[in-house]
Short mmCIF file of C-alpha atoms in Angstrom, two decimals:
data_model
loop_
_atom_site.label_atom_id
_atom_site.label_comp_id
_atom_site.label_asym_id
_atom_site.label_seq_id
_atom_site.Cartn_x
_atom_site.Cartn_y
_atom_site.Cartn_z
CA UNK A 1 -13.72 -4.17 2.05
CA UNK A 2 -10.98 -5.35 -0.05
CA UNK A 3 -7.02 -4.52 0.53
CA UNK A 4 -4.89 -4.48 -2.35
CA UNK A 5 -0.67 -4.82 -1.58
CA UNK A 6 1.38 -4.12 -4.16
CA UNK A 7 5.31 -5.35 -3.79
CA UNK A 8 7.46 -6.78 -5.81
CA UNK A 9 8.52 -9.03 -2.92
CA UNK A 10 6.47 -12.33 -2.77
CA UNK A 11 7.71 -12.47 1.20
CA UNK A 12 6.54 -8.73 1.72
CA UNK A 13 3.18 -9.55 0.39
CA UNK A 14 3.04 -12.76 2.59
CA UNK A 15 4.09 -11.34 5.87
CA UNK A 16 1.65 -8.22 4.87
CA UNK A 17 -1.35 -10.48 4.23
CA UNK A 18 -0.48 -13.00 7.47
CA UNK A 19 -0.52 -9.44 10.06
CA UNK A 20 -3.98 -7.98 7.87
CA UNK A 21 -5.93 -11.48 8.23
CA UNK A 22 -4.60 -11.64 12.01
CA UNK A 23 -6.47 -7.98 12.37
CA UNK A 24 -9.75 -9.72 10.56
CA UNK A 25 -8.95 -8.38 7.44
CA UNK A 26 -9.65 -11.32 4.62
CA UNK A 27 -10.39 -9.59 1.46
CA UNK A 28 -6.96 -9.47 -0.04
CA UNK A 29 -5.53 -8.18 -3.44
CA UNK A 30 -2.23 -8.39 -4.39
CA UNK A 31 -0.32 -7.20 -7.71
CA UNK A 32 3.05 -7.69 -8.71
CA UNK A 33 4.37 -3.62 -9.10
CA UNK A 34 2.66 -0.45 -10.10
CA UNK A 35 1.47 -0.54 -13.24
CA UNK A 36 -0.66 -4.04 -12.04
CA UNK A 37 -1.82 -1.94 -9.24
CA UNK A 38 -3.04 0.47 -11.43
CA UNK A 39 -5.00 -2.05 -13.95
CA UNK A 40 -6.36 -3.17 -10.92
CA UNK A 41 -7.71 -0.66 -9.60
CA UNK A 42 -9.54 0.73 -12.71
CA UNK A 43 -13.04 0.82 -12.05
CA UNK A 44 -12.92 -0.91 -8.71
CA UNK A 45 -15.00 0.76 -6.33
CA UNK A 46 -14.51 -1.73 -3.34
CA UNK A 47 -11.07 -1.44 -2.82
CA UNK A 48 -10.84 0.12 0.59
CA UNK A 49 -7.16 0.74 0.94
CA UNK A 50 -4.06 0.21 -1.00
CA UNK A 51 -0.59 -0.92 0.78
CA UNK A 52 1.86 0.15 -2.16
CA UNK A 53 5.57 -0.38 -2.15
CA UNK A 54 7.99 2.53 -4.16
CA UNK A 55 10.82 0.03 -5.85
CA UNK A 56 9.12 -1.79 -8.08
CA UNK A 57 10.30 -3.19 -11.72
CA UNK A 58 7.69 -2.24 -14.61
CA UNK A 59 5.94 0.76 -12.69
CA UNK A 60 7.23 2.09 -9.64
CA UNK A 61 5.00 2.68 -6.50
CA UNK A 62 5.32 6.28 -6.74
CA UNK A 63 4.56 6.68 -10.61
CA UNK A 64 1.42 4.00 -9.24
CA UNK A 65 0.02 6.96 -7.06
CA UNK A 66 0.43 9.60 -9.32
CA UNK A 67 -1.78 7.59 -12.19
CA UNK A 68 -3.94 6.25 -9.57
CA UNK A 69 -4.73 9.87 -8.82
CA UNK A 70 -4.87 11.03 -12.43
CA UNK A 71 -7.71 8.65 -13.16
CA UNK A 72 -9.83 10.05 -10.01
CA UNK A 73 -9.40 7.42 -7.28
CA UNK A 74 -9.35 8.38 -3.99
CA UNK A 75 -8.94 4.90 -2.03
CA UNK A 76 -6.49 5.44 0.81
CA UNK A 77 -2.99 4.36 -0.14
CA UNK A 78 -0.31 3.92 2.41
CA UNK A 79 3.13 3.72 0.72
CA UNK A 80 5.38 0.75 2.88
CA UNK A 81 9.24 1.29 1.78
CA UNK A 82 12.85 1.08 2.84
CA UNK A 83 12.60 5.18 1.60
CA UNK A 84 12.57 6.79 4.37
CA UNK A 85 14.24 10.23 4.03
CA UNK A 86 12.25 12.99 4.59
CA UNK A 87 12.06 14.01 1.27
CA UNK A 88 11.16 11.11 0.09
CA UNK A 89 7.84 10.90 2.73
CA UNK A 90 7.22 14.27 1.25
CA UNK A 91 7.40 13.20 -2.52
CA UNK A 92 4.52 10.36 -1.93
CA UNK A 93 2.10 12.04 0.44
CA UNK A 94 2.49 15.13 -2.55
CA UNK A 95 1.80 12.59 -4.90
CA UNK A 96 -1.10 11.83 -3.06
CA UNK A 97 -0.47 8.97 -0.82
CA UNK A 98 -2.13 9.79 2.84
CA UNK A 99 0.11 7.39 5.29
CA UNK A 100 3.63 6.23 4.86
CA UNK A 101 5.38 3.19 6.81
CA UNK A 102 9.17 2.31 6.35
CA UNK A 103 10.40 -0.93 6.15
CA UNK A 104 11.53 -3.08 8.23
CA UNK A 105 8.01 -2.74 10.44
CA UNK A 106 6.34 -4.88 12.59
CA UNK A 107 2.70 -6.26 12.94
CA UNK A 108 2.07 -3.10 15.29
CA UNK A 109 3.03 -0.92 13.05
CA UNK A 110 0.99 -1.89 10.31
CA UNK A 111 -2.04 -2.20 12.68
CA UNK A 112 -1.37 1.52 13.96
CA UNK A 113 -1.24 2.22 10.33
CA UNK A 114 -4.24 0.19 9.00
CA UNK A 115 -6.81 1.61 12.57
CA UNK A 116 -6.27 4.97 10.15
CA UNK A 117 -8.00 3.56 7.16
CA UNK A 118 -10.14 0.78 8.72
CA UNK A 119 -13.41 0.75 10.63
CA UNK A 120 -12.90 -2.96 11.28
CA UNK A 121 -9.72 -3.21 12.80
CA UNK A 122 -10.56 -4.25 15.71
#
């Protein structure tokens, strides 16, 4: 099963893929901001999860799960951003993100996260 992280951060997406291929996870995506997330993902079936951050130049994360929605995918997205008031955590899982993690985390966190979404997590 592939992963796709989308951040505008080239770090973020390092530090992301270095914890995932420490939890056996090796099929990694990555795009650039939301609207490359969403190109992406059209007719990809074997995307198993999406890590999606929400400040993004071009197409924020947010906007991302609302058209990823719209066009009928249902792969788990888990929305990893500094925003962490409440209303905020409330804005993305309505928009139909199912896990949120605020930044800064640590490899545990993502790993508590990623057990969620991934029957190979070991």
């Amino acid at each position: 099963m592939q992963v796709l992280i989308v951040d505008d951060s080239q770090i973020m997406r390092k530090i992301i893929t270095g914890v995932l291929k420490k939890l056996n996870v090796n099929e990694i995506l990555e795009a650039v901001n939301g609207q490359e997330a969403v190109d992406m993902l059209v007719g990809k079936t074997d995307v198993g999860l999406v890590m999606m951050d929400w400040n993004m130049p071009t197409m924020t994360g947010i906007d991302a799960v609302r058209k990823i929605r719209a066009n009928g995918s249902k792969v788990p997205i888990i929305m990893c951003t500094t925003e962490g008031e409440k209303d905020k955590v409330l804005e993305a899982l309505k928009a139909g993100a199912n896990d949120y993690l605020v930044k800064p985390f640590n490899p545990k966190d993502i790993q508590a996260k990623l057990e969620k979404f991934l029957t190979s997590v070991s």
